Amino acid sequence: MNKSRHAVIVAGLRTPFAKRRTALKHFSPLGLGKLVCGELLERVDIDPRTVEQVVFGQVIPSLQAPNVAREIVLGLGMPAEIPAYTVSKACITSYQTTVNVLEAIQEGAIECGIAGGTESASDVPIAVSKPFQEALHEAASAKTLLQRLAAFKEISLRDLRPRPPAIAEPTTGETMGEAGERMAKENGISRQAQDEFARRSHQHAAQAWREGKFSEEVMAVPIPPEFTDTLEEDNLLRPESDLADYAKLNPVFDRKYGSVTAGNSSPLTDGASALLLMNEAKARALGMPILGKIRSYAFAALDPFDQLLLGPAYATPIALERAGMTLADMDVIDMHEAFAATTLSTIQAFESVSFAREKLNRSQPIGEVDWDKLNVNGGSIAMGHPFAATGAREIAQTLGELKRRGGGVALCTACAAGGMGAAMVLEVTS
């Protein structure tokens, strides 16, 4: 790579994450995206004309703004000449948007860009059945009232039932929760271990909030429709809960024999996050702060009929190898917590010799996970998981932690639907 094209992350910001149908329920994904990008530009005090590209992500489709990235540019009054496009890659969406902007800078195509993701689990498009859809089309083209009414003569009450977006894998018919339950069983992950991990996530996140660690990377959001109250912190935290509270919850995906519950899973969430990336020379010339760098990255995929959410165990060794480092070299490890069961399964795979040999064709395991380095400020179980926004949240949060430590290197990784995974090695110099 041309050294004059080194890319750096100048700043990262996110909204507080809110449980579905609560404080942020009146915001559309576009509204959340505009909020975070507008605030990001204001905080770094940069001329919007400096931005040459916006790549944003969204997983839950939006009928009103299918290219949410472009609408963010236009909605904020940024120069209309800035090209923008939208990415959807399940839970690793904003890993991909970040890489897209990074590669554009490294190729010399641009010098500055915004990456991120936005999601509203409260604003889900509802479809209609195919027969009702066809009747609506026929009625729309009818010329008389009788013809319009006739279009619906074959429609039954069942046809009128709304269809929410599919949550199951099209290939396997299995939901992510069902996959997490299956992974818990196959890998021997106990209910107690899952509950303990979930409680740990909440405790670490709550402590990070108390210590003010997120004050610079989370913006306050006035709550509509009155805008008299403000959401300043994630509203999903359970800092005072004990293990007995978790034990009372019933399994969700296998009610008789299961162990995955609402308490040890990441909740459906509303929120947005964004990163500002820039050519390093340009950033220094403009006097911009430098949050950190992406030393390496990797994406990987596996057969979704296998352990669907084990993608990090496939992507991580590639990213580490590209960085010329090992897991033991990492000062911090941030691993997306889709479910406690899947995160614990991934840790198990990291440390497994048989997994390395049979699945990765490697003689040595990825490495032992030091729990003092893992998700030190909590994770998705405690903060929530707005699908497209989680990756950028992890990246900014991890760089912030390294910055507070005076520098270092870290691994960020996440699983995703479809049997995919992402991993990044991040670096902050003192």
XYZ file of C-alpha atoms in Angstrom:
430
model
C 0.000 0.000 0.000
C 1.235 3.497 -0.884
C 2.300 5.092 2.396
C 0.896 8.436 1.298
C -2.534 6.805 1.275
C -2.657 5.547 4.850
C -6.171 5.818 6.231
C -7.018 6.756 9.807
C -10.224 6.951 11.790
C -10.603 10.545 12.887
C -13.726 10.204 15.014
C -16.586 7.898 15.927
C -20.009 8.640 17.324
C -23.290 6.876 18.006
C -26.705 7.551 19.365
C -27.670 5.889 22.614
C -29.108 2.481 21.797
C -32.724 1.989 22.811
C -34.892 -1.061 23.179
C -37.392 -1.450 20.362
C -40.606 0.533 20.786
C -39.190 2.793 23.497
C -37.380 6.145 23.446
C -36.343 6.162 19.770
C -39.470 4.542 18.329
C -40.598 7.702 16.529
C -37.357 7.968 14.541
C -36.992 6.396 11.132
C -33.651 4.790 10.235
C -32.993 7.820 8.032
C -33.745 10.149 10.934
C -31.301 8.323 13.187
C -28.651 8.312 10.456
C -28.987 12.039 9.892
C -28.784 12.696 13.628
C -25.509 10.864 14.128
C -23.809 12.067 10.935
C -24.841 15.667 11.518
C -23.560 15.598 15.080
C -20.342 13.882 14.006
C -19.565 16.621 11.470
C -20.363 19.306 13.995
C -18.163 17.803 16.684
C -15.075 17.495 14.491
C -15.830 20.943 13.071
C -15.145 19.955 9.500
C -16.439 21.522 6.312
C -18.930 19.017 4.814
C -17.298 19.641 1.440
C -14.251 17.782 2.767
C -16.297 14.555 2.770
C -16.059 12.845 -0.612
C -18.097 9.705 0.008
C -20.701 8.362 2.405
C -21.217 4.601 2.766
C -23.940 3.703 5.240
C -25.665 0.474 6.132
C -29.170 -0.693 6.909
C -30.377 -4.281 7.375
C -34.121 -3.931 7.939
C -35.286 -2.571 4.557
C -36.853 0.871 4.308
C -39.531 1.492 1.703
C -39.277 5.276 2.073
C -35.483 5.563 1.766
C -33.931 2.437 0.247
C -30.624 4.282 -0.301
C -30.391 5.723 3.184
C -26.788 6.875 2.656
C -27.714 9.200 -0.189
C -30.698 10.558 1.727
C -28.435 11.339 4.690
C -26.243 13.462 2.423
C -29.189 15.326 0.935
C -31.137 15.529 4.188
C -28.237 17.186 6.026
C -27.720 19.726 3.276
C -24.277 18.355 2.464
C -23.010 19.081 -1.075
C -25.180 17.180 -3.535
C -22.030 16.176 -5.420
C -21.055 13.727 -2.642
C -21.814 10.182 -3.865
C -23.337 7.815 -1.346
C -24.549 4.246 -1.314
C -26.093 1.796 1.121
C -24.791 -1.624 2.195
C -26.602 -4.540 3.805
C -24.513 -7.361 5.250
C -26.517 -8.452 8.280
C -24.810 -7.867 11.638
C -21.419 -7.020 10.069
C -22.846 -4.281 7.866
C -20.873 -1.385 9.308
C -17.681 -3.430 9.293
C -18.233 -3.558 5.545
C -19.102 0.145 5.165
C -15.938 1.001 7.107
C -13.811 -1.215 4.879
C -15.366 0.276 1.752
C -14.383 3.805 2.776
C -10.979 2.587 3.980
C -10.245 0.933 0.630
C -11.368 4.007 -1.300
C -8.861 6.092 0.670
C -6.089 3.535 0.239
C -6.736 3.406 -3.502
C -6.469 7.187 -3.707
C -10.035 7.541 -4.975
C -10.994 9.785 -2.042
C -9.294 11.409 0.938
C -12.225 11.542 3.356
C -15.421 9.594 3.881
C -18.117 8.669 6.387
C -19.049 5.069 7.183
C -21.656 3.691 9.539
C -25.043 2.140 9.933
C -28.543 2.845 11.135
C -31.371 0.618 12.255
C -34.853 0.870 13.672
C -36.417 -2.333 14.909
C -39.433 -0.149 15.753
C -39.928 0.890 12.130
C -40.361 -2.420 10.343
C -42.091 -2.513 6.958
C -45.120 -4.779 6.922
C -45.912 -6.622 3.692
C -49.198 -8.079 2.503
C -49.925 -11.517 1.093
C -49.348 -12.219 -2.594
C -53.097 -12.590 -3.392
C -53.881 -9.293 -1.650
C -50.948 -7.631 -3.393
C -52.252 -8.770 -6.789
C -55.747 -7.572 -5.925
C -54.384 -4.133 -4.997
C -52.549 -3.901 -8.323
C -55.685 -4.924 -10.206
C -57.805 -2.442 -8.307
C -55.313 0.358 -8.972
C -55.657 -0.136 -12.718
C -59.445 -0.564 -12.676
C -61.549 2.094 -14.363
C -64.804 1.777 -12.424
C -65.842 1.248 -8.813
C -67.365 -2.130 -9.639
C -64.107 -3.270 -11.240
C -62.180 -2.158 -8.158
C -64.498 -4.099 -5.862
C -64.360 -7.140 -8.116
C -60.578 -7.248 -7.718
C -61.071 -8.314 -4.086
C -63.771 -10.933 -4.552
C -61.388 -13.879 -4.073
C -59.620 -12.371 -1.046
C -60.064 -14.247 2.240
C -59.517 -13.029 5.786
C -56.295 -15.027 5.839
C -55.024 -13.046 2.858
C -55.487 -9.825 4.830
C -53.089 -10.882 7.565
C -49.948 -8.661 7.487
C -46.576 -10.266 6.784
C -43.610 -8.898 8.771
C -40.121 -9.339 7.274
C -38.809 -12.886 7.394
C -36.426 -13.545 10.283
C -35.449 -17.066 9.301
C -32.537 -17.984 7.080
C -33.966 -18.552 3.579
C -31.497 -21.387 3.049
C -32.065 -23.328 6.258
C -35.387 -22.032 7.568
C -33.676 -21.485 10.930
C -33.754 -18.190 12.848
C -30.619 -16.805 14.475
C -32.103 -17.567 17.887
C -32.726 -21.167 16.900
C -29.162 -21.346 15.596
C -27.909 -19.980 18.903
C -29.909 -22.593 20.778
C -28.531 -25.354 18.579
C -24.976 -24.083 19.106
C -25.503 -24.095 22.878
C -26.520 -27.754 22.738
C -23.831 -28.877 20.308
C -21.050 -27.096 22.198
C -22.233 -27.948 25.702
C -22.784 -24.312 26.726
C -24.785 -24.426 29.963
C -27.636 -22.149 30.939
C -25.655 -20.959 33.958
C -22.642 -20.028 31.813
C -24.884 -18.052 29.470
C -26.590 -16.199 32.309
C -23.284 -15.407 33.980
C -21.902 -14.055 30.717
C -24.985 -11.883 30.168
C -24.783 -10.482 33.689
C -21.091 -9.739 33.158
C -21.946 -7.756 30.024
C -24.460 -5.607 31.891
C -22.109 -5.026 34.810
C -19.202 -3.996 32.585
C -21.350 -1.667 30.482
C -22.915 -0.061 33.534
C -19.494 0.537 35.052
C -18.239 2.085 31.815
C -21.186 4.490 31.824
C -20.577 5.370 35.474
C -16.931 6.108 34.750
C -17.824 8.385 31.828
C -16.057 6.243 29.236
C -18.777 6.764 26.641
C -19.246 10.506 27.137
C -17.336 11.436 23.977
C -18.623 8.657 21.727
C -22.364 8.749 22.509
C -24.514 11.768 21.686
C -27.666 12.884 23.481
C -30.914 12.590 21.522
C -34.064 14.647 22.242
C -36.991 12.248 22.431
C -39.943 12.929 20.096
C -42.699 13.812 19.775
C -42.538 16.423 22.590
C -38.692 16.671 22.652
C -38.838 17.718 26.308
C -36.831 14.695 27.481
C -33.429 13.553 26.265
C -31.993 10.060 25.895
C -28.362 10.250 26.994
C -27.540 6.604 27.752
C -28.467 3.168 26.439
C -31.790 2.248 28.027
C -31.345 -1.536 28.042
C -28.913 -1.872 30.937
C -29.712 -4.050 33.944
C -26.847 -3.135 36.291
C -28.512 -4.318 39.487
C -29.765 -7.707 38.308
C -28.484 -10.901 39.896
C -28.256 -14.431 38.572
C -31.535 -15.383 40.221
C -33.315 -12.871 37.984
C -31.839 -14.491 34.870
C -32.718 -17.958 36.079
C -36.414 -17.062 36.266
C -36.661 -16.424 32.527
C -38.073 -19.119 30.267
C -36.221 -20.348 27.169
C -37.466 -18.696 23.988
C -36.476 -20.959 21.105
C -36.803 -24.377 22.695
C -39.289 -23.977 25.518
C -38.840 -27.499 26.880
C -35.125 -28.208 26.654
C -33.597 -24.870 25.697
C -31.270 -22.468 27.498
C -31.333 -19.322 25.329
C -33.556 -16.684 26.943
C -34.337 -13.016 26.469
C -31.939 -12.337 29.330
C -28.872 -13.907 27.715
C -29.558 -12.597 24.205
C -29.077 -9.213 22.557
C -32.418 -7.382 22.289
C -34.028 -5.832 19.220
C -32.746 -2.275 19.216
C -32.955 1.177 17.606
C -29.814 3.234 17.017
C -27.173 4.534 14.620
C -23.401 4.940 14.565
C -20.866 6.620 12.291
C -17.123 6.867 11.715
C -15.147 9.581 9.928
C -12.151 8.231 8.004
C -9.466 10.311 6.355
C -6.166 10.115 4.560
C -3.606 10.392 7.373
C -1.578 13.153 5.724
C -4.712 15.186 5.110
C -5.906 14.634 8.684
C -2.617 15.903 10.073
C -2.577 18.843 7.689
C -6.064 19.847 8.869
C -5.112 19.360 12.518
C -7.690 16.625 12.963
C -7.507 14.309 15.983
C -6.612 10.725 15.095
C -8.598 8.106 16.957
C -6.739 5.135 15.501
C -6.023 2.904 12.524
C -7.243 -0.349 11.046
C -4.157 -2.539 10.846
C -5.895 -5.426 9.098
C -9.324 -6.890 8.453
C -10.949 -10.052 7.140
C -14.367 -11.338 6.213
C -15.239 -15.023 6.174
C -18.217 -17.287 5.608
C -19.256 -20.818 6.448
C -22.028 -23.229 5.559
C -25.167 -21.911 7.327
C -26.229 -25.510 7.992
C -23.161 -25.739 10.228
C -22.787 -23.443 13.267
C -24.382 -20.359 11.744
C -22.996 -17.692 14.095
C -19.421 -18.935 14.378
C -18.091 -16.558 11.709
C -15.578 -14.780 13.996
C -13.666 -18.034 14.461
C -13.132 -18.146 10.688
C -12.383 -14.436 10.095
C -10.124 -13.815 13.112
C -7.120 -15.992 12.174
C -7.021 -14.354 8.750
C -7.071 -10.834 10.206
C -4.407 -11.730 12.774
C -2.203 -13.277 10.111
C -2.547 -10.217 7.901
C -1.556 -8.038 10.845
C 1.447 -10.250 11.588
C 0.185 -10.769 15.123
C -1.351 -13.368 17.418
C -4.317 -13.294 19.759
C -1.890 -13.024 22.688
C -0.624 -9.717 21.250
C -4.030 -8.094 21.615
C -4.516 -5.630 24.471
C -8.304 -5.656 24.091
C -10.762 -8.073 22.455
C -14.231 -6.891 21.505
C -16.568 -9.673 20.406
C -20.160 -9.052 19.335
C -22.623 -10.687 21.716
C -25.511 -11.844 19.557
C -26.299 -14.462 22.190
C -24.247 -15.512 25.172
C -24.325 -19.026 23.710
C -22.791 -17.955 20.400
C -20.099 -15.798 22.001
C -19.118 -18.615 24.369
C -19.139 -21.037 21.432
C -16.783 -18.722 19.546
C -14.414 -18.516 22.506
C -14.498 -22.303 22.684
C -13.610 -22.509 18.982
C -10.763 -20.005 19.406
C -9.165 -22.296 21.978
C -9.889 -25.632 20.284
C -7.122 -27.626 18.620
C -9.634 -29.892 16.876
C -11.560 -26.894 15.487
C -8.320 -25.409 14.144
C -7.360 -28.650 12.422
C -10.773 -29.744 11.156
C -12.337 -26.400 10.197
C -9.434 -24.010 9.632
C -6.808 -26.447 8.323
C -4.371 -25.032 10.878
C -2.142 -26.942 13.245
C -2.579 -24.542 16.168
C -5.711 -22.993 17.689
C -6.371 -19.280 17.322
C -5.457 -18.803 20.966
C -6.689 -18.627 24.512
C -9.014 -15.723 25.281
C -7.890 -13.609 28.223
C -11.121 -12.687 29.987
C -9.517 -9.580 31.458
C -9.251 -8.269 27.887
C -12.648 -9.409 26.604
C -15.520 -6.930 26.223
C -14.128 -4.828 29.026
C -16.882 -2.219 28.633
C -19.739 -4.619 27.962
C -21.245 -5.683 24.691
C -24.374 -6.124 22.626
C -26.316 -8.064 25.266
C -26.182 -5.021 27.535
C -26.129 -2.183 25.004
C -28.381 -3.614 22.365
C -27.863 -4.584 18.755
C -29.158 -2.263 16.030
C -27.954 -4.608 13.305
C -26.240 -2.210 10.895
C -24.888 0.044 13.653
C -23.138 -2.520 15.844
C -19.853 -2.808 13.927
C -19.134 0.921 13.958
C -20.088 0.994 17.647
C -17.559 -1.757 18.380
C -14.813 -0.036 16.398
C -15.262 3.396 17.987
C -15.701 1.937 21.464
C -12.572 -0.205 21.176
C -10.420 2.607 19.797
C -11.642 4.801 22.627
C -10.567 2.191 25.166
C -7.132 1.857 23.580
C -6.790 5.634 23.585
C -7.520 5.774 27.307
C -4.842 3.131 27.879
C -2.255 5.191 26.050
C -2.243 3.038 22.915
C -2.161 -0.601 21.906
C -3.774 -3.093 19.561
C -7.161 -4.769 19.683
C -9.280 -7.355 17.951
C -12.862 -6.499 16.980
C -15.014 -9.283 15.619
C -18.643 -10.130 14.940
C -20.859 -12.912 13.624
C -23.680 -12.389 11.150
C -26.684 -14.086 9.642
C -25.991 -16.145 6.567
C -23.013 -17.789 8.253
C -20.675 -14.806 7.937
C -18.083 -13.174 10.165
C -15.828 -10.117 10.295
C -12.640 -9.346 12.181
C -10.415 -6.280 12.460
C -7.134 -5.555 14.162
C -7.174 -1.969 15.389
C -4.197 0.097 16.467
C -3.739 3.239 18.529
C -0.297 4.764 18.946
C 0.616 6.753 22.013
